[in-house]
XYZ file of C-alpha atoms in Angstrom:
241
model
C 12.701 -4.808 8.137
C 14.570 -7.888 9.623
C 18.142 -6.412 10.492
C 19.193 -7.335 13.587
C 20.525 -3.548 14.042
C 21.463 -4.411 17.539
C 24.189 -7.011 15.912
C 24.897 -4.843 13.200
C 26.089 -1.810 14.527
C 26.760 -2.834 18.619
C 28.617 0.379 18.651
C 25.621 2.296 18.400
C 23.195 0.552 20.395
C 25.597 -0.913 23.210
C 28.289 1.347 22.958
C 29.663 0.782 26.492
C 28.854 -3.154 26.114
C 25.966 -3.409 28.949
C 22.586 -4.299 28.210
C 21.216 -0.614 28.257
C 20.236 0.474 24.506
C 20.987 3.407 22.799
C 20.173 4.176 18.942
C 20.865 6.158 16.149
C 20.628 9.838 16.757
C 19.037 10.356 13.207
C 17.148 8.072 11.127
C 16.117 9.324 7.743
C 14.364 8.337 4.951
C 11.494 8.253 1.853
C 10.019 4.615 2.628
C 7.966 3.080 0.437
C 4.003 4.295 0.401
C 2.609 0.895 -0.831
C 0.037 -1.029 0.949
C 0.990 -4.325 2.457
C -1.100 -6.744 0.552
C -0.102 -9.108 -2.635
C -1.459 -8.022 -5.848
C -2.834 -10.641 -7.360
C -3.240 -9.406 -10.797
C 0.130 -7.828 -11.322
C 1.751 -11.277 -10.803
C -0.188 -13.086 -12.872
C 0.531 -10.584 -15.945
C 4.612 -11.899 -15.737
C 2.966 -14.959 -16.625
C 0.358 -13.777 -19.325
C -0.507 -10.194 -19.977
C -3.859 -10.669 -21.267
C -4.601 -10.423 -17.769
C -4.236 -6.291 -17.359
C -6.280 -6.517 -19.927
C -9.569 -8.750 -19.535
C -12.411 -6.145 -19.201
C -14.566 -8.664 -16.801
C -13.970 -10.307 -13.125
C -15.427 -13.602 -15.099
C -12.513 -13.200 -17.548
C -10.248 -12.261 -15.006
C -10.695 -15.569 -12.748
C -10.900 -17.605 -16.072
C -7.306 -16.725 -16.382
C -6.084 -16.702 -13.135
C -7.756 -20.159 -12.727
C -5.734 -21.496 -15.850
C -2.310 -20.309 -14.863
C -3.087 -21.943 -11.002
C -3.638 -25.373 -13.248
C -0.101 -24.779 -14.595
C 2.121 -26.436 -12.102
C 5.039 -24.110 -12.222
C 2.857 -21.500 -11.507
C 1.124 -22.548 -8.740
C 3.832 -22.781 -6.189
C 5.148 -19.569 -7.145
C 2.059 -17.642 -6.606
C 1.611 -19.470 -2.959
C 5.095 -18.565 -2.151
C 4.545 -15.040 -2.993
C 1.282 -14.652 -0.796
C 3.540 -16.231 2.236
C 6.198 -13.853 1.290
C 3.495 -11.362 2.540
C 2.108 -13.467 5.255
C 5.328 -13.733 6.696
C 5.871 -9.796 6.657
C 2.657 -9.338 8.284
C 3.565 -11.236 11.358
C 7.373 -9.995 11.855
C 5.215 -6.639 11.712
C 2.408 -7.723 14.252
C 5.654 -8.954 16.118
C 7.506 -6.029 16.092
C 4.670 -3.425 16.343
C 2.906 -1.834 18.583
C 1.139 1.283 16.496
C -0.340 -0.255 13.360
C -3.534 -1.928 14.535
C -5.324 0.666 17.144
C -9.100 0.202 18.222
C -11.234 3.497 18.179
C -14.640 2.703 19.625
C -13.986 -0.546 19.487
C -13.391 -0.796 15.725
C -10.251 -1.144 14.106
C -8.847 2.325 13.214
C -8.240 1.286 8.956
C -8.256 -2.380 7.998
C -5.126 -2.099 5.506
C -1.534 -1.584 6.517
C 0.643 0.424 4.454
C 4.512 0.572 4.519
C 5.193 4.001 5.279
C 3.598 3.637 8.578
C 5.930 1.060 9.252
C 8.899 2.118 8.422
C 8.155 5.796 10.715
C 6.871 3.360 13.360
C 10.359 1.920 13.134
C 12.432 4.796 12.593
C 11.166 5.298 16.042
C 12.701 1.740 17.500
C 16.018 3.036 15.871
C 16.553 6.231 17.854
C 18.620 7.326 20.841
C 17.303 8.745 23.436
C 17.831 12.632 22.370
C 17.319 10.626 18.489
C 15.024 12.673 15.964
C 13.696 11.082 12.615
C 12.351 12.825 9.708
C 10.701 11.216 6.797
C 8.717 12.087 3.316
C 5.674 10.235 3.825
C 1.982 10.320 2.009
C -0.647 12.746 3.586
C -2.224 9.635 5.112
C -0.156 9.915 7.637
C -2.014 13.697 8.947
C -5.683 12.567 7.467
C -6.010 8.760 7.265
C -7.711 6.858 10.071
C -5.249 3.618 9.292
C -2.287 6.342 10.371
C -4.106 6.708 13.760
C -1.786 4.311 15.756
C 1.580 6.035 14.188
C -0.218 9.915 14.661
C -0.284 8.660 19.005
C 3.053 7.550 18.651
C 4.692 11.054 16.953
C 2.333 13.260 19.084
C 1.609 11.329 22.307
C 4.805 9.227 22.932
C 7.635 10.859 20.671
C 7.781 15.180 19.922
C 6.359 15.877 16.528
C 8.273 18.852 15.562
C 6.857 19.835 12.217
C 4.628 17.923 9.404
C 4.776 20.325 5.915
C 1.508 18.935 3.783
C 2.541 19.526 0.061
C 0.721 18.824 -3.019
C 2.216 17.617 -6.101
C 1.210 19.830 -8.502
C 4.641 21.011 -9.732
C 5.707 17.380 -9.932
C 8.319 17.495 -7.106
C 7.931 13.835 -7.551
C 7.443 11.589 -10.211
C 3.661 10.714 -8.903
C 0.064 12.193 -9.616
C -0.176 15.693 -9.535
C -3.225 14.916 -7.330
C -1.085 13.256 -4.543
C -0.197 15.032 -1.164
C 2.652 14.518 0.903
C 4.258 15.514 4.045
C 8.042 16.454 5.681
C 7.729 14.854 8.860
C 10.278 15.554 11.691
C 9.860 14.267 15.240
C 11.969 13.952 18.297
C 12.416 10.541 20.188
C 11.228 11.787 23.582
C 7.668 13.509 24.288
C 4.928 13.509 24.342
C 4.233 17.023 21.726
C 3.894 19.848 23.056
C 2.984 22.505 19.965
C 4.703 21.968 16.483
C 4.526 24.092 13.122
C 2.315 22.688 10.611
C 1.174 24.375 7.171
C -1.410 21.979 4.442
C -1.740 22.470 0.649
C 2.138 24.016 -0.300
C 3.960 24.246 -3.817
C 6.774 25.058 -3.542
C 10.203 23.352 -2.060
C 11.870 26.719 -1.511
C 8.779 27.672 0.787
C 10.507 25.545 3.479
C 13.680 28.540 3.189
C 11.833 31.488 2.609
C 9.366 33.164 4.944
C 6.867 30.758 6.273
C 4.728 33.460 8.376
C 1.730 32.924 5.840
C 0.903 29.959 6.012
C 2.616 28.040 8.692
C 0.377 27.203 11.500
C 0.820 26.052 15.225
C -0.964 23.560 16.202
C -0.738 22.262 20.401
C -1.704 18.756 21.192
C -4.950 19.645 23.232
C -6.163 21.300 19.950
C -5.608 18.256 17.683
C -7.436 16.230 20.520
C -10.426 19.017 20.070
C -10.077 18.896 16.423
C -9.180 15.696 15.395
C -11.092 13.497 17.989
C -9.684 10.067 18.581
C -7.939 9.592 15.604
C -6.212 12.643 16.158
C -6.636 13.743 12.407
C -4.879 17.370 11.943
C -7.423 20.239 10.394
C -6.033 21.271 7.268
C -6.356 25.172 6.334
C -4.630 26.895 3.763
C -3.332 29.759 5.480
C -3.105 31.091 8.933
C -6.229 33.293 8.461
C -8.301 30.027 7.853
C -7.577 28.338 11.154
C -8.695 31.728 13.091
């Protein structure tokens, strides 16, 4: 999240030495889906275990309070909630997308990585750039994805977002999880892109897509979706008529 990419690789982002920035012309990736936030019980258990396992809150504390006593601990566990801190402000710093107001309430109160890392995938780009990432569904049906959803369909060209479900364990998470190929183009705003919701099936992606790909235009996720530009999510074709 810190690299100074502009120092890194000059050649890409000054390439004739003035001050005028260029970018990568693809940025690609699987970034992490986690929520920003420390996790207070998980570090405690590399101290004592007992803690995954105490059925009450009471018990819980009574534990957590002991190992704060412990003066080796204690410092640790402060360092690691700075650790986050600190990542929350080079992120307030460095974006624009991950805390948007709807009606003047804060479009979801908890940031998660993967919006981000596509929010920065967007920094990294040239000006003809395009970035394409595996991301959770969140990012098509979440309200905390609202800020990143006006940057890929308002500011940059979303080109296609593929909703699959995880049934067939294309990846090693719950079968119950969704999640989307996201491609979009540095320069838009959208204009219409392909969409389909609630596939199986990698080798859908090569095959014929007539079925159940869908095209959605930017006015209709603005009718649809409202303000937080949420896509409608039909199986096939035949259910968005």
């Amino acid at each position: 999240e810190g690299v100074p990419y502009d120092l890194v690789f000059p050649e890409v982002f000054h390439p004739d030495g003035s001050a005028t920035r260029g970018g990568f012309d693809a940025v690609l990736g699987n970034p992490p889906w986690d929520a920003i936030q420390f996790k207070t019980k998980e570090f405690f258990a590399s101290f004592d275990f007992k803690i995954l396992e105490a059925p009450t809150k009471r018990e819980r504390v009574a534990i957590e309070e002991r190992l704060l006593a412990d003066h080796a601990c204690a410092p640790l566990f402060a360092e690691y909630k700075e650790e986050f801190e600190r990542l929350k402000r080079a992120n307030d710093a460095l974006c624009e997308y991950q805390k948007v107001e709807v009606d003047g309430d804060l479009a979801g109160r908890q940031v998660d990585s993967f919006r981000v890392f596509m929010e920065r995938n967007a920094h990294l780009l040239g000006p003809t750039g395009l970035t394409g990432a595996v991301v959770p569904s969140a990012f098509h049906a979440n309200e905390g994805a609202t800020g990143v959803r006006q940057l890929y369909l308002e500011k940059m060209a979303l080109l296609c977002c593929y909703s699959f479900e995880n049934q067939k364990r294309l990846f090693e998470i719950h079968a119950s999880f969704k999640f989307a190929l996201v491609v979009a183009g540095k320069t838009g705003p959208t204009t219409e892109f392909p969409c389909a919701f609630y596939l199986h099936d990698m080798d859908w992606l090569f095959g014929d897509r007539s079925e159940q790909e869908l095209r959605y235009s930017l006015e209709f996720v603005r009718r649809t979706g409202g303000d937080y530009l949420t896509l409608v999510e039909p199986a096939s074709a035949e259910g968005a008529a």
